């Protein structure tokens, strides 16, 4: 789940479930093992949603399914109630960028692309991940946007290792995306994740000196989540105060993984190929 950069760095941000902001945490082996499970729960739910989502369903249908499955696996939906968010998934269609609220009125159609972002809170720790799902047959240009967004995530993840920095992650993403002529949304970033859904640091997807650069150390857990637009990078928030859309109605695609910094590199805790 993305969050406004300015909100993430705001000291008054209230953590989920009343937990205080602890700064950048290095997770212990026991904590990492729990996060592997929360990550597997999220991966399972997203893999299943990708398999069942089809034209004619509503985003509310998918939200109900996600909540049911998360609870069946002895976890709690991370998003539901978070700062007042009313659902267990963010469901953002086409030009909706992030934080789309599931609705019975939002009927999926062939040709749509759907971003599904969800989190699971298991034994005190969160997992967080997002995928973009094509509905039915889509144009080759739309598939290209999805493919670039997904690979951009992995280009960023490749930079995760002790001694590298957040700027290395951002550079990996930016250098991959730019040649395609797409833009990277800058108003929303990834984040640390663990005891709280959103922890320090802000994990940016573009080169900047406006946010703190951080050196990576083993035991850090990061939600890396680039958002790639076919048109302008500029976004706006709808009157519901949650749903973010592109200002030019261009399509947007997003992928996210919860990633552990290991002694030699990284481990993707929300890897869908492992479930």
PDB file of C-alpha atoms in Angstrom:
ATOM      1  CA  UNK A   1       0.000   0.000   0.000  1.00  0.00           C
ATOM      2  CA  UNK A   2       1.390   3.339  -1.033  1.00  0.00           C
ATOM      3  CA  UNK A   3       1.365   6.429   1.098  1.00  0.00           C
ATOM      4  CA  UNK A   4       2.011  10.085   0.473  1.00  0.00           C
ATOM      5  CA  UNK A   5       5.663  10.857   1.021  1.00  0.00           C
ATOM      6  CA  UNK A   6       4.832  13.841   3.188  1.00  0.00           C
ATOM      7  CA  UNK A   7       2.487  11.703   5.286  1.00  0.00           C
ATOM      8  CA  UNK A   8       5.080   8.986   5.791  1.00  0.00           C
ATOM      9  CA  UNK A   9       7.605  11.473   7.134  1.00  0.00           C
ATOM     10  CA  UNK A  10       5.101  13.275   9.307  1.00  0.00           C
ATOM     11  CA  UNK A  11       5.866  12.587  13.003  1.00  0.00           C
ATOM     12  CA  UNK A  12       2.178  12.614  13.916  1.00  0.00           C
ATOM     13  CA  UNK A  13       1.377   9.622  11.664  1.00  0.00           C
ATOM     14  CA  UNK A  14      -0.533   7.186  13.828  1.00  0.00           C
ATOM     15  CA  UNK A  15       0.678   3.589  13.398  1.00  0.00           C
ATOM     16  CA  UNK A  16      -1.763   0.729  12.936  1.00  0.00           C
ATOM     17  CA  UNK A  17      -3.193  -0.885  16.076  1.00  0.00           C
ATOM     18  CA  UNK A  18      -1.763   1.858  18.294  1.00  0.00           C
ATOM     19  CA  UNK A  19       1.852   0.785  17.849  1.00  0.00           C
ATOM     20  CA  UNK A  20       4.381   3.584  18.014  1.00  0.00           C
ATOM     21  CA  UNK A  21       6.752   4.514  15.207  1.00  0.00           C
ATOM     22  CA  UNK A  22      10.052   2.754  15.967  1.00  0.00           C
ATOM     23  CA  UNK A  23      12.084   4.135  13.062  1.00  0.00           C
ATOM     24  CA  UNK A  24      14.055   1.786  10.824  1.00  0.00           C
ATOM     25  CA  UNK A  25      14.002  -1.650  12.414  1.00  0.00           C
ATOM     26  CA  UNK A  26      16.354  -4.568  11.915  1.00  0.00           C
ATOM     27  CA  UNK A  27      14.272  -7.709  12.218  1.00  0.00           C
ATOM     28  CA  UNK A  28      15.434 -10.718  14.209  1.00  0.00           C
ATOM     29  CA  UNK A  29      15.419 -14.248  12.789  1.00  0.00           C
ATOM     30  CA  UNK A  30      12.184 -14.975  14.676  1.00  0.00           C
ATOM     31  CA  UNK A  31      10.527 -11.834  13.356  1.00  0.00           C
ATOM     32  CA  UNK A  32      11.622 -12.628   9.809  1.00  0.00           C
ATOM     33  CA  UNK A  33      10.093 -16.069  10.057  1.00  0.00           C
ATOM     34  CA  UNK A  34       6.736 -14.538  10.999  1.00  0.00           C
ATOM     35  CA  UNK A  35       7.029 -12.066   8.130  1.00  0.00           C
ATOM     36  CA  UNK A  36       7.652 -14.950   5.746  1.00  0.00           C
ATOM     37  CA  UNK A  37       4.266 -16.309   6.770  1.00  0.00           C
ATOM     38  CA  UNK A  38       2.469 -12.959   6.476  1.00  0.00           C
ATOM     39  CA  UNK A  39       4.136 -12.531   3.080  1.00  0.00           C
ATOM     40  CA  UNK A  40       3.005 -15.981   1.961  1.00  0.00           C
ATOM     41  CA  UNK A  41      -0.556 -15.166   2.995  1.00  0.00           C
ATOM     42  CA  UNK A  42      -0.518 -12.020   0.852  1.00  0.00           C
ATOM     43  CA  UNK A  43       1.093 -13.875  -2.057  1.00  0.00           C
ATOM     44  CA  UNK A  44      -1.551 -16.602  -1.869  1.00  0.00           C
ATOM     45  CA  UNK A  45      -4.422 -14.126  -1.897  1.00  0.00           C
ATOM     46  CA  UNK A  46      -3.042 -12.161  -4.844  1.00  0.00           C
ATOM     47  CA  UNK A  47      -2.297 -15.309  -6.826  1.00  0.00           C
ATOM     48  CA  UNK A  48      -5.853 -16.506  -6.289  1.00  0.00           C
ATOM     49  CA  UNK A  49      -7.388 -13.130  -7.161  1.00  0.00           C
ATOM     50  CA  UNK A  50      -5.378 -13.056 -10.398  1.00  0.00           C
ATOM     51  CA  UNK A  51      -6.872 -16.459 -11.244  1.00  0.00           C
ATOM     52  CA  UNK A  52     -10.509 -15.625 -10.484  1.00  0.00           C
ATOM     53  CA  UNK A  53     -10.791 -11.988 -11.584  1.00  0.00           C
ATOM     54  CA  UNK A  54     -12.819 -11.705 -14.775  1.00  0.00           C
ATOM     55  CA  UNK A  55     -15.142  -9.317 -16.608  1.00  0.00           C
ATOM     56  CA  UNK A  56     -18.533  -9.050 -14.932  1.00  0.00           C
ATOM     57  CA  UNK A  57     -17.160  -9.246 -11.395  1.00  0.00           C
ATOM     58  CA  UNK A  58     -17.155  -6.183  -9.179  1.00  0.00           C
ATOM     59  CA  UNK A  59     -14.208  -4.910  -7.188  1.00  0.00           C
ATOM     60  CA  UNK A  60     -16.371  -5.469  -4.094  1.00  0.00           C
ATOM     61  CA  UNK A  61     -16.547  -9.168  -5.010  1.00  0.00           C
ATOM     62  CA  UNK A  62     -12.756  -9.350  -5.012  1.00  0.00           C
ATOM     63  CA  UNK A  63     -12.518  -7.442  -1.747  1.00  0.00           C
ATOM     64  CA  UNK A  64     -14.894  -9.872  -0.040  1.00  0.00           C
ATOM     65  CA  UNK A  65     -12.876 -12.806  -1.368  1.00  0.00           C
ATOM     66  CA  UNK A  66      -9.591 -11.318  -0.161  1.00  0.00           C
ATOM     67  CA  UNK A  67     -10.890 -10.655   3.335  1.00  0.00           C
ATOM     68  CA  UNK A  68     -12.334 -14.145   3.614  1.00  0.00           C
ATOM     69  CA  UNK A  69      -9.083 -15.783   2.524  1.00  0.00           C
ATOM     70  CA  UNK A  70      -6.879 -13.617   4.751  1.00  0.00           C
ATOM     71  CA  UNK A  71      -8.992 -14.494   7.783  1.00  0.00           C
ATOM     72  CA  UNK A  72      -9.071 -18.180   6.828  1.00  0.00           C
ATOM     73  CA  UNK A  73      -5.279 -18.142   7.095  1.00  0.00           C
ATOM     74  CA  UNK A  74      -5.475 -16.774  10.669  1.00  0.00           C
ATOM     75  CA  UNK A  75      -4.480 -13.239   9.699  1.00  0.00           C
ATOM     76  CA  UNK A  76      -6.198  -9.858   9.695  1.00  0.00           C
ATOM     77  CA  UNK A  77      -6.530  -7.552   6.652  1.00  0.00           C
ATOM     78  CA  UNK A  78      -3.877  -4.859   7.107  1.00  0.00           C
ATOM     79  CA  UNK A  79      -5.724  -2.206   5.143  1.00  0.00           C
ATOM     80  CA  UNK A  80      -9.234  -2.420   6.584  1.00  0.00           C
ATOM     81  CA  UNK A  81      -9.689   0.483   8.973  1.00  0.00           C
ATOM     82  CA  UNK A  82      -6.184   1.849   8.355  1.00  0.00           C
ATOM     83  CA  UNK A  83      -6.579   5.640   8.580  1.00  0.00           C
ATOM     84  CA  UNK A  84     -10.244   4.928   7.871  1.00  0.00           C
ATOM     85  CA  UNK A  85      -9.772   2.916   4.679  1.00  0.00           C
ATOM     86  CA  UNK A  86     -12.959   0.830   4.353  1.00  0.00           C
ATOM     87  CA  UNK A  87     -11.752  -2.329   2.596  1.00  0.00           C
ATOM     88  CA  UNK A  88      -9.238  -5.178   2.622  1.00  0.00           C
ATOM     89  CA  UNK A  89      -7.812  -4.425  -0.810  1.00  0.00           C
ATOM     90  CA  UNK A  90      -7.088  -1.326  -2.828  1.00  0.00           C
ATOM     91  CA  UNK A  91      -8.714  -1.918  -6.225  1.00  0.00           C
ATOM     92  CA  UNK A  92      -7.642   0.666  -8.806  1.00  0.00           C
ATOM     93  CA  UNK A  93      -8.933   0.361 -12.378  1.00  0.00           C
ATOM     94  CA  UNK A  94      -7.295   1.764 -15.514  1.00  0.00           C
ATOM     95  CA  UNK A  95      -6.417   5.441 -14.866  1.00  0.00           C
ATOM     96  CA  UNK A  96      -6.927   4.990 -11.128  1.00  0.00           C
ATOM     97  CA  UNK A  97      -3.402   4.983  -9.749  1.00  0.00           C
ATOM     98  CA  UNK A  98      -3.651   3.782  -6.137  1.00  0.00           C
ATOM     99  CA  UNK A  99      -6.028   3.492  -3.177  1.00  0.00           C
ATOM    100  CA  UNK A 100      -9.139   2.686  -5.205  1.00  0.00           C
ATOM    101  CA  UNK A 101     -12.031   1.761  -2.908  1.00  0.00           C
ATOM    102  CA  UNK A 102     -13.769  -1.506  -3.879  1.00  0.00           C
ATOM    103  CA  UNK A 103     -17.389  -0.983  -4.904  1.00  0.00           C
ATOM    104  CA  UNK A 104     -20.405  -2.970  -6.049  1.00  0.00           C
ATOM    105  CA  UNK A 105     -20.799  -0.292  -8.725  1.00  0.00           C
ATOM    106  CA  UNK A 106     -17.322  -0.933 -10.176  1.00  0.00           C
ATOM    107  CA  UNK A 107     -18.002  -3.739 -12.656  1.00  0.00           C
ATOM    108  CA  UNK A 108     -14.900  -5.015 -14.390  1.00  0.00           C
ATOM    109  CA  UNK A 109     -14.926  -5.052 -18.193  1.00  0.00           C
ATOM    110  CA  UNK A 110     -12.855  -6.796 -20.834  1.00  0.00           C
ATOM    111  CA  UNK A 111      -9.904  -4.555 -21.640  1.00  0.00           C
ATOM    112  CA  UNK A 112      -9.612  -3.123 -18.139  1.00  0.00           C
ATOM    113  CA  UNK A 113      -6.449  -3.353 -16.085  1.00  0.00           C
ATOM    114  CA  UNK A 114      -6.880  -3.750 -12.348  1.00  0.00           C
ATOM    115  CA  UNK A 115      -4.325  -2.976  -9.631  1.00  0.00           C
ATOM    116  CA  UNK A 116      -4.953  -5.081  -6.528  1.00  0.00           C
ATOM    117  CA  UNK A 117      -2.926  -4.119  -3.454  1.00  0.00           C
ATOM    118  CA  UNK A 118      -3.411  -5.953  -0.174  1.00  0.00           C
ATOM    119  CA  UNK A 119      -1.764  -6.678   3.153  1.00  0.00           C
ATOM    120  CA  UNK A 120      -2.029  -9.275   5.904  1.00  0.00           C
ATOM    121  CA  UNK A 121      -1.283  -8.803   9.603  1.00  0.00           C
ATOM    122  CA  UNK A 122      -0.111 -12.079  11.144  1.00  0.00           C
ATOM    123  CA  UNK A 123       1.146 -12.503  14.714  1.00  0.00           C
ATOM    124  CA  UNK A 124       2.165  -8.859  14.941  1.00  0.00           C
ATOM    125  CA  UNK A 125       3.727  -8.347  11.492  1.00  0.00           C
ATOM    126  CA  UNK A 126       2.518  -7.212   8.084  1.00  0.00           C
ATOM    127  CA  UNK A 127       3.085  -8.388   4.539  1.00  0.00           C
ATOM    128  CA  UNK A 128       2.231  -6.038   1.638  1.00  0.00           C
ATOM    129  CA  UNK A 129       2.106  -6.602  -2.118  1.00  0.00           C
ATOM    130  CA  UNK A 130       0.405  -5.409  -5.305  1.00  0.00           C
ATOM    131  CA  UNK A 131      -0.181  -6.786  -8.797  1.00  0.00           C
ATOM    132  CA  UNK A 132      -1.720  -5.443 -12.000  1.00  0.00           C
ATOM    133  CA  UNK A 133      -4.205  -7.811 -13.657  1.00  0.00           C
ATOM    134  CA  UNK A 134      -5.369  -7.561 -17.291  1.00  0.00           C
ATOM    135  CA  UNK A 135      -9.061  -8.381 -17.766  1.00  0.00           C
ATOM    136  CA  UNK A 136      -9.734 -10.308 -20.945  1.00  0.00           C
ATOM    137  CA  UNK A 137      -7.983  -9.234 -24.128  1.00  0.00           C
ATOM    138  CA  UNK A 138      -6.033  -5.983 -23.873  1.00  0.00           C
ATOM    139  CA  UNK A 139      -4.100  -3.984 -26.492  1.00  0.00           C
ATOM    140  CA  UNK A 140      -0.412  -4.769 -26.930  1.00  0.00           C
ATOM    141  CA  UNK A 141       0.432  -1.240 -25.780  1.00  0.00           C
ATOM    142  CA  UNK A 142      -1.388  -1.824 -22.503  1.00  0.00           C
ATOM    143  CA  UNK A 143       0.357  -5.142 -21.957  1.00  0.00           C
ATOM    144  CA  UNK A 144       3.669  -3.392 -22.559  1.00  0.00           C
ATOM    145  CA  UNK A 145       2.921  -0.890 -19.785  1.00  0.00           C
ATOM    146  CA  UNK A 146       2.140  -3.761 -17.409  1.00  0.00           C
ATOM    147  CA  UNK A 147       5.279  -5.656 -18.378  1.00  0.00           C
ATOM    148  CA  UNK A 148       7.508  -2.610 -17.905  1.00  0.00           C
ATOM    149  CA  UNK A 149       5.960  -1.841 -14.516  1.00  0.00           C
ATOM    150  CA  UNK A 150       6.525  -5.401 -13.326  1.00  0.00           C
ATOM    151  CA  UNK A 151      10.092  -5.566 -14.569  1.00  0.00           C
ATOM    152  CA  UNK A 152      10.813  -2.140 -13.072  1.00  0.00           C
ATOM    153  CA  UNK A 153      10.004  -3.621  -9.660  1.00  0.00           C
ATOM    154  CA  UNK A 154      12.491  -6.436 -10.207  1.00  0.00           C
ATOM    155  CA  UNK A 155      15.147  -4.034 -11.486  1.00  0.00           C
ATOM    156  CA  UNK A 156      14.789  -2.171  -8.197  1.00  0.00           C
ATOM    157  CA  UNK A 157      14.879  -5.387  -6.185  1.00  0.00           C
ATOM    158  CA  UNK A 158      18.124  -6.411  -7.935  1.00  0.00           C
ATOM    159  CA  UNK A 159      19.781  -3.467  -6.182  1.00  0.00           C
ATOM    160  CA  UNK A 160      18.862  -4.727  -2.719  1.00  0.00           C
ATOM    161  CA  UNK A 161      21.965  -5.858  -0.860  1.00  0.00           C
ATOM    162  CA  UNK A 162      23.938  -4.719   2.182  1.00  0.00           C
ATOM    163  CA  UNK A 163      25.907  -1.566   1.485  1.00  0.00           C
ATOM    164  CA  UNK A 164      23.683  -0.362  -1.334  1.00  0.00           C
ATOM    165  CA  UNK A 165      21.271   2.497  -0.723  1.00  0.00           C
ATOM    166  CA  UNK A 166      17.720   3.547  -1.491  1.00  0.00           C
ATOM    167  CA  UNK A 167      19.127   5.639  -4.338  1.00  0.00           C
ATOM    168  CA  UNK A 168      20.467   2.453  -5.903  1.00  0.00           C
ATOM    169  CA  UNK A 169      16.957   0.964  -5.829  1.00  0.00           C
ATOM    170  CA  UNK A 170      15.499   4.171  -7.281  1.00  0.00           C
ATOM    171  CA  UNK A 171      18.149   4.316  -9.967  1.00  0.00           C
ATOM    172  CA  UNK A 172      17.502   0.730 -11.022  1.00  0.00           C
ATOM    173  CA  UNK A 173      13.822   1.509 -11.461  1.00  0.00           C
ATOM    174  CA  UNK A 174      14.275   4.888 -13.150  1.00  0.00           C
ATOM    175  CA  UNK A 175      16.947   3.718 -15.591  1.00  0.00           C
ATOM    176  CA  UNK A 176      14.752   0.832 -16.705  1.00  0.00           C
ATOM    177  CA  UNK A 177      11.553   2.851 -17.168  1.00  0.00           C
ATOM    178  CA  UNK A 178      12.847   5.996 -18.880  1.00  0.00           C
ATOM    179  CA  UNK A 179      13.761   4.492 -22.291  1.00  0.00           C
ATOM    180  CA  UNK A 180      10.147   3.359 -22.744  1.00  0.00           C
ATOM    181  CA  UNK A 181       8.818   6.907 -22.443  1.00  0.00           C
ATOM    182  CA  UNK A 182       6.671   6.149 -19.417  1.00  0.00           C
ATOM    183  CA  UNK A 183       6.662   8.244 -16.258  1.00  0.00           C
ATOM    184  CA  UNK A 184       7.142   7.300 -12.610  1.00  0.00           C
ATOM    185  CA  UNK A 185       4.647   8.623 -10.071  1.00  0.00           C
ATOM    186  CA  UNK A 186       6.564  10.662  -7.495  1.00  0.00           C
ATOM    187  CA  UNK A 187       3.843  11.594  -4.997  1.00  0.00           C
ATOM    188  CA  UNK A 188       3.615   8.046  -3.610  1.00  0.00           C
ATOM    189  CA  UNK A 189       6.431   5.836  -2.407  1.00  0.00           C
ATOM    190  CA  UNK A 190       7.193   2.457  -0.977  1.00  0.00           C
ATOM    191  CA  UNK A 191       8.062   2.112   2.690  1.00  0.00           C
ATOM    192  CA  UNK A 192       9.476   0.033   5.457  1.00  0.00           C
ATOM    193  CA  UNK A 193       7.092  -2.654   6.678  1.00  0.00           C
ATOM    194  CA  UNK A 194       6.970  -4.919   9.716  1.00  0.00           C
ATOM    195  CA  UNK A 195       5.285  -4.239  13.060  1.00  0.00           C
ATOM    196  CA  UNK A 196       3.526  -1.355  11.332  1.00  0.00           C
ATOM    197  CA  UNK A 197       2.127  -1.340   7.821  1.00  0.00           C
ATOM    198  CA  UNK A 198       4.087   1.819   7.058  1.00  0.00           C
ATOM    199  CA  UNK A 199       7.470   2.267   8.700  1.00  0.00           C
ATOM    200  CA  UNK A 200      10.561   4.264   7.906  1.00  0.00           C
ATOM    201  CA  UNK A 201      12.185   4.663   5.445  1.00  0.00           C
ATOM    202  CA  UNK A 202      10.306   6.043   2.443  1.00  0.00           C
ATOM    203  CA  UNK A 203      11.386   3.820  -0.475  1.00  0.00           C
ATOM    204  CA  UNK A 204      11.337   6.153  -3.472  1.00  0.00           C
ATOM    205  CA  UNK A 205      11.239   4.991  -7.091  1.00  0.00           C
ATOM    206  CA  UNK A 206      13.085   7.903  -8.711  1.00  0.00           C
ATOM    207  CA  UNK A 207      16.350   9.702  -7.996  1.00  0.00           C
ATOM    208  CA  UNK A 208      15.815  12.459  -5.463  1.00  0.00           C
ATOM    209  CA  UNK A 209      17.655  14.261  -2.699  1.00  0.00           C
ATOM    210  CA  UNK A 210      14.418  15.490  -1.103  1.00  0.00           C
ATOM    211  CA  UNK A 211      14.034  12.253   0.877  1.00  0.00           C
ATOM    212  CA  UNK A 212      16.604  10.645   3.180  1.00  0.00           C
ATOM    213  CA  UNK A 213      18.928   8.206   1.463  1.00  0.00           C
ATOM    214  CA  UNK A 214      19.528   5.118   3.596  1.00  0.00           C
ATOM    215  CA  UNK A 215      22.192   2.425   3.463  1.00  0.00           C
ATOM    216  CA  UNK A 216      20.729  -1.073   3.421  1.00  0.00           C
ATOM    217  CA  UNK A 217      21.552  -3.558   6.190  1.00  0.00           C
ATOM    218  CA  UNK A 218      20.601  -7.205   6.717  1.00  0.00           C
ATOM    219  CA  UNK A 219      17.270  -7.544   8.504  1.00  0.00           C
ATOM    220  CA  UNK A 220      15.606  -4.515   6.917  1.00  0.00           C
ATOM    221  CA  UNK A 221      12.211  -5.240   5.351  1.00  0.00           C
ATOM    222  CA  UNK A 222      11.036  -2.927   2.581  1.00  0.00           C
ATOM    223  CA  UNK A 223       7.886  -2.627   0.487  1.00  0.00           C
ATOM    224  CA  UNK A 224       9.160  -1.635  -2.954  1.00  0.00           C
ATOM    225  CA  UNK A 225       6.363  -0.482  -5.261  1.00  0.00           C
ATOM    226  CA  UNK A 226       6.923   1.544  -8.415  1.00  0.00           C
ATOM    227  CA  UNK A 227       3.889   3.083 -10.121  1.00  0.00           C
ATOM    228  CA  UNK A 228       4.294   3.617 -13.862  1.00  0.00           C
ATOM    229  CA  UNK A 229       2.036   5.849 -15.969  1.00  0.00           C
ATOM    230  CA  UNK A 230       1.559   5.798 -19.719  1.00  0.00           C
ATOM    231  CA  UNK A 231       1.188   9.588 -19.692  1.00  0.00           C
ATOM    232  CA  UNK A 232       1.804  12.326 -17.152  1.00  0.00           C
ATOM    233  CA  UNK A 233       3.272  11.484 -13.750  1.00  0.00           C
ATOM    234  CA  UNK A 234       0.930  14.038 -12.163  1.00  0.00           C
ATOM    235  CA  UNK A 235      -2.003  12.694 -10.144  1.00  0.00           C
ATOM    236  CA  UNK A 236      -4.998  13.999  -8.231  1.00  0.00           C
ATOM    237  CA  UNK A 237      -7.176  12.640  -5.436  1.00  0.00           C
ATOM    238  CA  UNK A 238     -10.910  12.139  -5.982  1.00  0.00           C
ATOM    239  CA  UNK A 239     -13.519  13.553  -3.573  1.00  0.00           C
ATOM    240  CA  UNK A 240     -13.646  10.232  -1.681  1.00  0.00           C
ATOM    241  CA  UNK A 241     -10.230  11.348  -0.326  1.00  0.00           C
ATOM    242  CA  UNK A 242      -8.662   8.009  -1.211  1.00  0.00           C
ATOM    243  CA  UNK A 243      -8.764   7.183  -4.908  1.00  0.00           C
ATOM    244  CA  UNK A 244      -5.836   8.652  -6.831  1.00  0.00           C
ATOM    245  CA  UNK A 245      -6.105   9.089 -10.615  1.00  0.00           C
ATOM    246  CA  UNK A 246      -3.899  10.329 -13.433  1.00  0.00           C
ATOM    247  CA  UNK A 247      -4.670  13.938 -14.394  1.00  0.00           C
ATOM    248  CA  UNK A 248      -4.724  13.049 -18.109  1.00  0.00           C
ATOM    249  CA  UNK A 249      -6.740   9.803 -17.697  1.00  0.00           C
ATOM    250  CA  UNK A 250      -3.756   7.790 -18.992  1.00  0.00           C
ATOM    251  CA  UNK A 251      -3.359   4.209 -17.808  1.00  0.00           C
ATOM    252  CA  UNK A 252      -1.312   3.359 -14.734  1.00  0.00           C
ATOM    253  CA  UNK A 253       0.283   0.066 -13.635  1.00  0.00           C
ATOM    254  CA  UNK A 254       1.852  -0.969 -10.338  1.00  0.00           C
ATOM    255  CA  UNK A 255       3.633  -3.925  -8.779  1.00  0.00           C
ATOM    256  CA  UNK A 256       4.910  -4.336  -5.221  1.00  0.00           C
ATOM    257  CA  UNK A 257       6.779  -6.864  -3.107  1.00  0.00           C
ATOM    258  CA  UNK A 258       7.827  -7.009   0.519  1.00  0.00           C
ATOM    259  CA  UNK A 259      11.573  -7.599   0.369  1.00  0.00           C
ATOM    260  CA  UNK A 260      14.040  -8.666   3.060  1.00  0.00           C
ATOM    261  CA  UNK A 261      17.650  -7.476   2.959  1.00  0.00           C
ATOM    262  CA  UNK A 262      19.779 -10.585   3.584  1.00  0.00           C
ATOM    263  CA  UNK A 263      23.480 -11.008   4.309  1.00  0.00           C
ATOM    264  CA  UNK A 264      24.219 -11.524   0.620  1.00  0.00           C
ATOM    265  CA  UNK A 265      21.332  -9.819  -1.158  1.00  0.00           C
ATOM    266  CA  UNK A 266      17.577 -10.103  -0.853  1.00  0.00           C
ATOM    267  CA  UNK A 267      14.612 -12.403  -0.312  1.00  0.00           C
ATOM    268  CA  UNK A 268      11.173 -11.634  -1.725  1.00  0.00           C
ATOM    269  CA  UNK A 269       8.775 -12.432   1.125  1.00  0.00           C
ATOM    270  CA  UNK A 270       5.653 -12.037  -1.041  1.00  0.00           C
ATOM    271  CA  UNK A 271       6.894 -14.204  -3.927  1.00  0.00           C
ATOM    272  CA  UNK A 272       3.794 -15.672  -5.619  1.00  0.00           C
ATOM    273  CA  UNK A 273       5.813 -18.414  -7.327  1.00  0.00           C
ATOM    274  CA  UNK A 274       6.391 -20.047  -3.939  1.00  0.00           C
ATOM    275  CA  UNK A 275       2.699 -20.540  -3.086  1.00  0.00           C
TER     276      UNK A 275
END
